[in-house]
Amino acid sequence: MREERRTAGGTTLAILHPGARTSLWDGDRLRAVRGRVEELLTECGAVVVRGAGIADADEFHRAVTRFGDPLIDSYRGGNTPRMTVSDGVFTSTEYPARFDISLHNELSYAHRWPTRLFFCCLTAPETGGATPVCDGRALLADLPEAVRGRFESGVVYRQHLHGGRGLGKSWQSTFETQDRAVVEEFLKDAEADFEWTGEGGLRVTQRRPAVRRNPLTGRDVWFNQADQWHPSNLPGDEGATLLALIERVEDLPHWVTFGDGTPLSDEDLDQVRAAAAANKVVEPWQPGDIMIVDNMSVLHGREAFTGARRVVVSMT
C-alpha cells in the first residue's frame, strides 16, 4: 500500500492507496486496509482511501459495513437537512452549492454523536466541493487564551422549531415523527430542556461542553458548533436579514450562547474561524474516494462547488 500526507498547520490528512481494488474489500487485503486505517485514524484523525472503486450507494454501504461497527440508521434530532439514500446511507447536507459549510464536528450539540464518519464521492464536482478537515486539538491550541477561557462555561444551543410553517426546520422534520410524545421521550433521553409554544412550535435548549477529552487520543479537543449556530455564520447579509425578520433572537431557528448565558461576540467567533482556517486541509474529491473521519479528532466542512456533486455519508 502506498501513502501520502497533506498537512496544513496542525492538521494532517492521510491518503491511502491500497491498490488492487477488485479484492480490496475481501479477505487478507481487507484486514490489511482496515488495520492501517485504524492506525492512521489514531495518528491523523482523517484518512482518504483512494482507488476504492466505489460506483454507487449500495457498493458504498457494503464497503463501510466491512469496518465492523453498525451504521446509524437515523439522523433524528439533527439540525441540518439530509435525505436518506438507503439504510444507514444519507446525502451530505442539503445546502446551496454556492455556499461553503463551515468546519464542525457532527452532532457535537447533541447528547450522543457519531464516532466515525464515512464520506464517499460518487460524482466529483466540476470545481470546489471538497470536504475540508481540521484537527480539533490544533484549533484549540491556536485560540487566544482569553477566548478559550470564555468557552470554559460551555455552550448553550437553542432551537425554535416551527410546527409546519415558519423559518428553519419543523419539529416534525427534525425528529422524524408527528407524535409529540415520541419527541418528548427523545429530548428527555438527550437531557435537553424543551417547551411547546402556543403556535404549535417547539423550543429546545441543550447545554454542552465546548471542549471535550478525546477518548481515542486522551487529549482535549475543540468539540462544539458555536460558530455554526450563530447568525454571523450565514453568508453575506443573510444574518442581518434574518435578524430583521424576528422580534428577538430566541425566535431564530437556532441560536447559541456561552454556558452562563452570555452572548457570543463576533470577535470571539472570528478568532475561532481564523484558527480553523489556519489548520484546514483541503483535498479535492476523486470519484470512488472514501474519506473516514474520527468525529472527535477532526472537524469537517464543505466547499462551495459547481457542477454535479454527489457525496454520500454513513455514520457509526
Protein backbone atom coordinates (compact mmCIF):
# COMPACT_ATOMS: atom_id res chain seq x y z
CA MET A 1 0.00 0.00 0.00
CA ARG A 2 1.16 3.49 -0.82
CA GLU A 3 0.54 6.51 1.40
CA GLU A 4 0.59 10.29 1.04
CA ARG A 5 0.11 13.10 3.54
CA ARG A 6 -1.46 16.54 3.20
CA THR A 7 -0.63 18.96 6.01
CA ALA A 8 -1.70 22.48 6.99
CA GLY A 9 -0.96 23.93 10.41
CA GLY A 10 -1.56 21.17 12.94
CA THR A 11 -3.76 19.04 10.66
CA THR A 12 -2.60 16.04 8.64
CA LEU A 13 -4.82 14.14 6.23
CA ALA A 14 -3.57 10.67 5.26
CA ILE A 15 -4.27 9.36 1.76
CA LEU A 16 -4.09 5.59 1.46
CA HIS A 17 -3.72 3.88 -1.93
CA PRO A 18 -4.41 0.17 -1.32
CA GLY A 19 -4.22 -0.86 -4.99
CA ALA A 20 -5.89 -3.96 -6.49
CA ARG A 21 -9.37 -2.60 -5.91
CA THR A 22 -11.03 -5.74 -7.24
CA SER A 23 -10.04 -7.55 -4.00
CA LEU A 24 -9.99 -4.53 -1.71
CA TRP A 25 -13.00 -5.49 0.40
CA ASP A 26 -12.28 -9.18 0.88
CA GLY A 27 -10.00 -11.42 2.90
CA ASP A 28 -6.41 -10.52 3.75
CA ARG A 29 -6.43 -7.26 1.82
CA LEU A 30 -9.50 -6.04 3.70
CA ARG A 31 -7.84 -6.83 7.03
CA ALA A 32 -4.67 -5.02 5.97
CA VAL A 33 -6.56 -1.93 4.77
CA ARG A 34 -8.79 -1.83 7.83
CA GLY A 35 -5.83 -2.24 10.19
CA ARG A 36 -3.87 0.55 8.53
CA VAL A 37 -6.91 2.85 8.52
CA GLU A 38 -7.28 2.32 12.28
CA GLU A 39 -3.63 3.24 12.82
CA LEU A 40 -3.93 6.35 10.66
CA LEU A 41 -7.12 7.49 12.40
CA THR A 42 -5.33 7.38 15.74
CA GLU A 43 -2.39 9.28 14.27
CA CYS A 44 -4.14 11.77 11.97
CA GLY A 45 -7.87 11.58 12.65
CA ALA A 46 -8.83 11.53 8.95
CA VAL A 47 -7.98 9.17 6.08
CA VAL A 48 -8.88 9.09 2.39
CA VAL A 49 -8.94 5.62 0.85
CA ARG A 50 -8.25 6.34 -2.82
CA GLY A 51 -8.82 3.88 -5.62
CA ALA A 52 -11.59 2.05 -3.76
CA GLY A 53 -13.65 1.93 -6.95
CA ILE A 54 -16.99 2.69 -5.28
CA ALA A 55 -19.57 3.33 -8.01
CA ASP A 56 -22.90 3.68 -6.19
CA ALA A 57 -24.54 3.94 -2.78
CA ASP A 58 -25.15 0.20 -2.48
CA GLU A 59 -21.49 -0.58 -3.07
CA PHE A 60 -20.56 2.11 -0.55
CA HIS A 61 -22.90 0.53 2.01
CA ARG A 62 -21.27 -2.87 1.50
CA ALA A 63 -17.81 -1.32 1.90
CA VAL A 64 -18.44 0.59 5.13
CA THR A 65 -20.18 -2.32 6.83
CA ARG A 66 -16.92 -4.23 6.48
CA PHE A 67 -15.34 -1.89 9.02
CA GLY A 68 -17.34 -3.67 11.70
CA ASP A 69 -19.46 -1.13 13.60
CA PRO A 70 -23.22 -0.93 12.96
CA LEU A 71 -24.33 2.06 10.90
CA ILE A 72 -26.53 4.75 12.41
CA ASP A 73 -29.86 4.44 10.59
CA SER A 74 -31.45 7.77 11.55
CA TYR A 75 -30.48 11.43 11.72
CA ARG A 76 -33.25 12.20 14.22
CA GLY A 77 -32.63 15.45 16.09
CA GLY A 78 -30.07 16.70 13.57
CA ASN A 79 -30.10 20.38 12.77
CA THR A 80 -29.24 20.17 9.07
CA PRO A 81 -31.36 18.75 6.23
CA ARG A 82 -30.39 15.36 4.82
CA MET A 83 -32.06 12.74 2.66
CA THR A 84 -31.90 9.00 3.32
CA VAL A 85 -30.43 7.14 0.34
CA SER A 86 -30.65 3.64 1.84
CA ASP A 87 -30.33 2.03 5.26
CA GLY A 88 -27.53 3.90 7.03
CA VAL A 89 -26.57 5.96 3.95
CA PHE A 90 -27.50 9.64 3.71
CA THR A 91 -26.84 12.52 1.39
CA SER A 92 -24.35 15.03 2.69
CA THR A 93 -26.05 18.19 3.97
CA GLU A 94 -28.61 19.63 1.54
CA TYR A 95 -27.27 23.18 1.37
CA PRO A 96 -27.00 25.50 -1.66
CA ALA A 97 -23.95 24.72 -3.77
CA ARG A 98 -22.83 28.37 -3.90
CA PHE A 99 -22.11 28.47 -0.16
CA ASP A 100 -19.43 26.88 1.99
CA ILE A 101 -20.41 24.77 5.00
CA SER A 102 -18.22 25.75 7.93
CA LEU A 103 -15.95 23.31 9.74
CA HIS A 104 -17.71 21.41 12.53
CA ASN A 105 -17.90 18.14 14.45
CA GLU A 106 -21.01 16.17 13.54
CA LEU A 107 -23.81 16.45 16.13
CA SER A 108 -21.48 17.96 18.74
CA TYR A 109 -24.54 19.82 20.10
CA ALA A 110 -26.32 16.53 20.83
CA HIS A 111 -26.30 14.17 23.79
CA ARG A 112 -24.87 11.44 21.55
CA TRP A 113 -22.82 11.83 18.41
CA PRO A 114 -21.25 9.58 15.77
CA THR A 115 -17.81 8.15 16.44
CA ARG A 116 -16.85 7.73 12.79
CA LEU A 117 -17.98 9.44 9.59
CA PHE A 118 -17.61 7.74 6.22
CA PHE A 119 -17.92 10.03 3.19
CA CYS A 120 -17.90 8.71 -0.36
CA CYS A 121 -17.65 10.64 -3.61
CA LEU A 122 -19.90 9.09 -6.25
CA THR A 123 -19.77 12.09 -8.58
CA ALA A 124 -16.99 14.68 -8.34
CA PRO A 125 -17.94 18.36 -8.87
CA GLU A 126 -16.55 20.45 -11.71
CA THR A 127 -14.94 22.91 -9.28
CA GLY A 128 -14.69 23.12 -5.50
CA GLY A 129 -16.84 20.82 -3.40
CA ALA A 130 -14.05 19.33 -1.27
CA THR A 131 -14.69 18.16 2.28
CA PRO A 132 -12.02 20.09 4.21
CA VAL A 133 -10.82 18.82 7.58
CA CYS A 134 -9.26 20.47 10.63
CA ASP A 135 -7.67 18.92 13.71
CA GLY A 136 -9.66 19.86 16.83
CA ARG A 137 -6.63 19.87 19.10
CA ALA A 138 -4.76 22.22 16.75
CA LEU A 139 -7.75 24.56 16.56
CA LEU A 140 -7.99 24.67 20.35
CA ALA A 141 -4.28 25.32 20.73
CA ASP A 142 -4.39 28.24 18.27
CA LEU A 143 -7.15 30.11 20.11
CA PRO A 144 -6.10 33.06 22.28
CA GLU A 145 -6.12 32.13 25.95
CA ALA A 146 -8.84 34.67 26.73
CA VAL A 147 -11.14 33.17 24.10
CA ARG A 148 -10.57 29.65 25.42
CA GLY A 149 -11.34 30.92 28.90
CA ARG A 150 -14.69 32.35 27.87
CA PHE A 151 -15.70 28.97 26.44
CA GLU A 152 -14.92 27.18 29.72
CA SER A 153 -18.54 27.64 30.80
CA GLY A 154 -19.61 25.58 27.80
CA VAL A 155 -22.18 26.34 25.13
CA VAL A 156 -25.98 26.55 25.18
CA TYR A 157 -27.68 25.60 21.90
CA ARG A 158 -31.22 26.88 21.42
CA GLN A 159 -33.65 25.82 18.72
CA HIS A 160 -37.02 27.26 17.76
CA LEU A 161 -38.69 24.65 15.58
CA HIS A 162 -41.96 25.60 13.92
CA GLY A 163 -44.94 23.25 13.73
CA GLY A 164 -45.42 23.33 9.99
CA ARG A 165 -44.83 26.85 8.78
CA GLY A 166 -42.07 29.30 9.63
CA LEU A 167 -38.33 29.91 9.50
CA GLY A 168 -36.00 26.93 9.51
CA LYS A 169 -36.98 23.32 10.13
CA SER A 170 -40.17 21.98 11.68
CA TRP A 171 -40.07 19.78 14.74
CA GLN A 172 -41.77 17.06 12.69
CA SER A 173 -38.93 17.05 10.17
CA THR A 174 -36.23 17.33 12.82
CA PHE A 175 -37.49 14.40 14.90
CA GLU A 176 -38.96 12.35 12.02
CA THR A 177 -42.37 11.99 13.66
CA GLN A 178 -45.74 13.66 14.10
CA ASP A 179 -46.05 12.33 17.66
CA ARG A 180 -45.24 14.82 20.41
CA ALA A 181 -44.80 12.02 22.95
CA VAL A 182 -42.02 10.49 20.83
CA VAL A 183 -40.30 13.89 20.64
CA GLU A 184 -40.57 14.41 24.39
CA GLU A 185 -39.11 10.97 25.11
CA PHE A 186 -36.20 11.68 22.75
CA LEU A 187 -35.46 15.06 24.36
CA LYS A 188 -35.68 13.72 27.92
CA ASP A 189 -33.22 10.99 27.00
CA ALA A 190 -30.97 13.69 25.49
CA GLU A 191 -31.06 15.68 28.76
CA ALA A 192 -32.47 18.67 26.85
CA ASP A 193 -34.91 21.28 28.15
CA PHE A 194 -37.93 21.95 25.97
CA GLU A 195 -41.31 23.65 25.80
CA TRP A 196 -44.16 23.63 23.31
CA THR A 197 -45.32 27.01 22.07
CA GLY A 198 -48.87 28.25 21.69
CA GLU A 199 -48.34 28.37 17.91
CA GLY A 200 -47.59 24.65 17.72
CA GLY A 201 -43.83 25.01 17.67
CA LEU A 202 -41.12 23.69 19.96
CA ARG A 203 -38.26 25.36 21.80
CA VAL A 204 -35.28 23.17 22.71
CA THR A 205 -32.30 24.09 24.91
CA GLN A 206 -29.18 21.90 25.17
CA ARG A 207 -26.23 22.70 27.45
CA ARG A 208 -22.97 21.10 26.31
CA PRO A 209 -19.22 21.48 26.92
CA ALA A 210 -17.20 23.43 24.37
CA VAL A 211 -14.10 21.27 24.91
CA ARG A 212 -14.08 17.50 25.48
CA ARG A 213 -11.48 14.82 26.14
CA ASN A 214 -11.00 12.67 23.03
CA PRO A 215 -11.04 9.00 24.12
CA LEU A 216 -9.01 7.98 21.06
CA THR A 217 -6.03 10.17 21.99
CA GLY A 218 -6.67 11.15 25.62
CA ARG A 219 -6.25 14.84 24.69
CA ASP A 220 -8.59 17.81 24.93
CA VAL A 221 -10.14 18.94 21.65
CA TRP A 222 -12.41 21.71 20.44
CA PHE A 223 -15.80 19.98 20.13
CA ASN A 224 -18.74 22.30 19.59
CA GLN A 225 -20.64 24.12 16.85
CA ALA A 226 -20.96 27.54 18.46
CA ASP A 227 -19.81 29.48 15.40
CA GLN A 228 -22.06 27.47 13.08
CA TRP A 229 -25.18 28.16 15.17
CA HIS A 230 -24.55 31.93 15.29
CA PRO A 231 -26.14 34.32 12.74
CA SER A 232 -22.69 35.67 11.85
CA ASN A 233 -22.01 32.32 10.18
CA LEU A 234 -24.59 32.98 7.47
CA PRO A 235 -23.21 34.18 4.13
CA GLY A 236 -23.29 37.81 3.05
CA ASP A 237 -26.09 39.86 4.58
CA GLU A 238 -28.29 36.86 5.37
CA GLY A 239 -27.61 37.06 9.11
CA ALA A 240 -28.71 40.69 9.28
CA THR A 241 -31.72 39.94 7.08
CA LEU A 242 -32.78 37.05 9.29
CA LEU A 243 -32.47 39.15 12.46
CA ALA A 244 -34.61 41.84 10.85
CA LEU A 245 -37.45 39.32 10.38
CA ILE A 246 -37.79 38.50 14.08
CA GLU A 247 -38.52 40.43 17.25
CA ARG A 248 -35.98 38.65 19.48
CA VAL A 249 -33.04 36.33 18.98
CA GLU A 250 -34.85 33.48 20.77
CA ASP A 251 -37.13 33.24 17.74
CA LEU A 252 -34.25 32.36 15.41
CA PRO A 253 -34.37 28.76 14.12
CA HIS A 254 -31.16 28.23 16.09
CA TRP A 255 -29.21 30.41 18.45
CA VAL A 256 -26.24 29.94 20.78
CA THR A 257 -24.74 31.50 23.92
CA PHE A 258 -21.93 30.72 26.31
CA GLY A 259 -22.83 28.27 29.06
CA ASP A 260 -23.56 31.09 31.50
CA GLY A 261 -25.99 32.71 29.06
CA THR A 262 -23.61 35.44 27.90
CA PRO A 263 -23.95 36.21 24.17
CA LEU A 264 -21.06 35.19 21.94
CA SER A 265 -19.24 38.09 20.36
CA ASP A 266 -18.45 38.30 16.65
CA GLU A 267 -14.82 38.96 17.65
CA ASP A 268 -14.51 35.69 19.57
CA LEU A 269 -16.12 33.75 16.73
CA ASP A 270 -13.78 35.40 14.24
CA GLN A 271 -10.89 34.01 16.29
CA VAL A 272 -12.45 30.53 16.17
CA ARG A 273 -12.87 30.72 12.40
CA ALA A 274 -9.35 32.04 11.91
CA ALA A 275 -7.90 29.14 13.93
CA ALA A 276 -9.96 26.68 11.89
CA ALA A 277 -8.80 28.24 8.61
CA ALA A 278 -5.15 28.14 9.68
CA ASN A 279 -5.38 24.38 10.27
CA LYS A 280 -7.59 23.40 7.33
CA VAL A 281 -6.58 20.74 4.82
CA VAL A 282 -8.45 20.65 1.51
CA GLU A 283 -8.16 17.60 -0.76
CA PRO A 284 -10.20 17.57 -3.99
CA TRP A 285 -12.53 14.61 -4.38
CA GLN A 286 -11.91 11.88 -6.93
CA PRO A 287 -14.76 9.53 -7.92
CA GLY A 288 -14.82 6.45 -5.72
CA ASP A 289 -12.87 8.06 -2.84
CA ILE A 290 -13.86 7.19 0.71
CA MET A 291 -12.92 9.62 3.48
CA ILE A 292 -13.05 8.29 7.05
CA VAL A 293 -13.11 10.85 9.87
CA ASP A 294 -12.81 10.32 13.60
CA ASN A 295 -15.52 12.77 14.62
CA MET A 296 -13.97 13.84 17.95
CA SER A 297 -10.50 14.30 16.49
CA VAL A 298 -11.28 16.22 13.32
CA LEU A 299 -13.80 18.81 12.13
CA HIS A 300 -15.12 18.68 8.58
CA GLY A 301 -16.98 21.03 6.24
CA ARG A 302 -17.82 21.52 2.59
CA GLU A 303 -16.56 23.92 -0.03
CA ALA A 304 -18.90 25.68 -2.43
CA PHE A 305 -18.96 23.97 -5.81
CA THR A 306 -20.14 23.98 -9.38
CA GLY A 307 -21.41 21.09 -11.44
CA ALA A 308 -23.00 17.86 -10.33
CA ARG A 309 -21.65 16.67 -6.98
CA ARG A 310 -22.82 13.55 -5.22
CA VAL A 311 -21.24 12.72 -1.87
CA VAL A 312 -22.97 10.31 0.49
CA VAL A 313 -22.22 9.66 4.15
CA SER A 314 -22.60 6.89 6.70
CA MET A 315 -22.02 7.20 10.44
CA THR A 316 -21.16 4.75 13.18
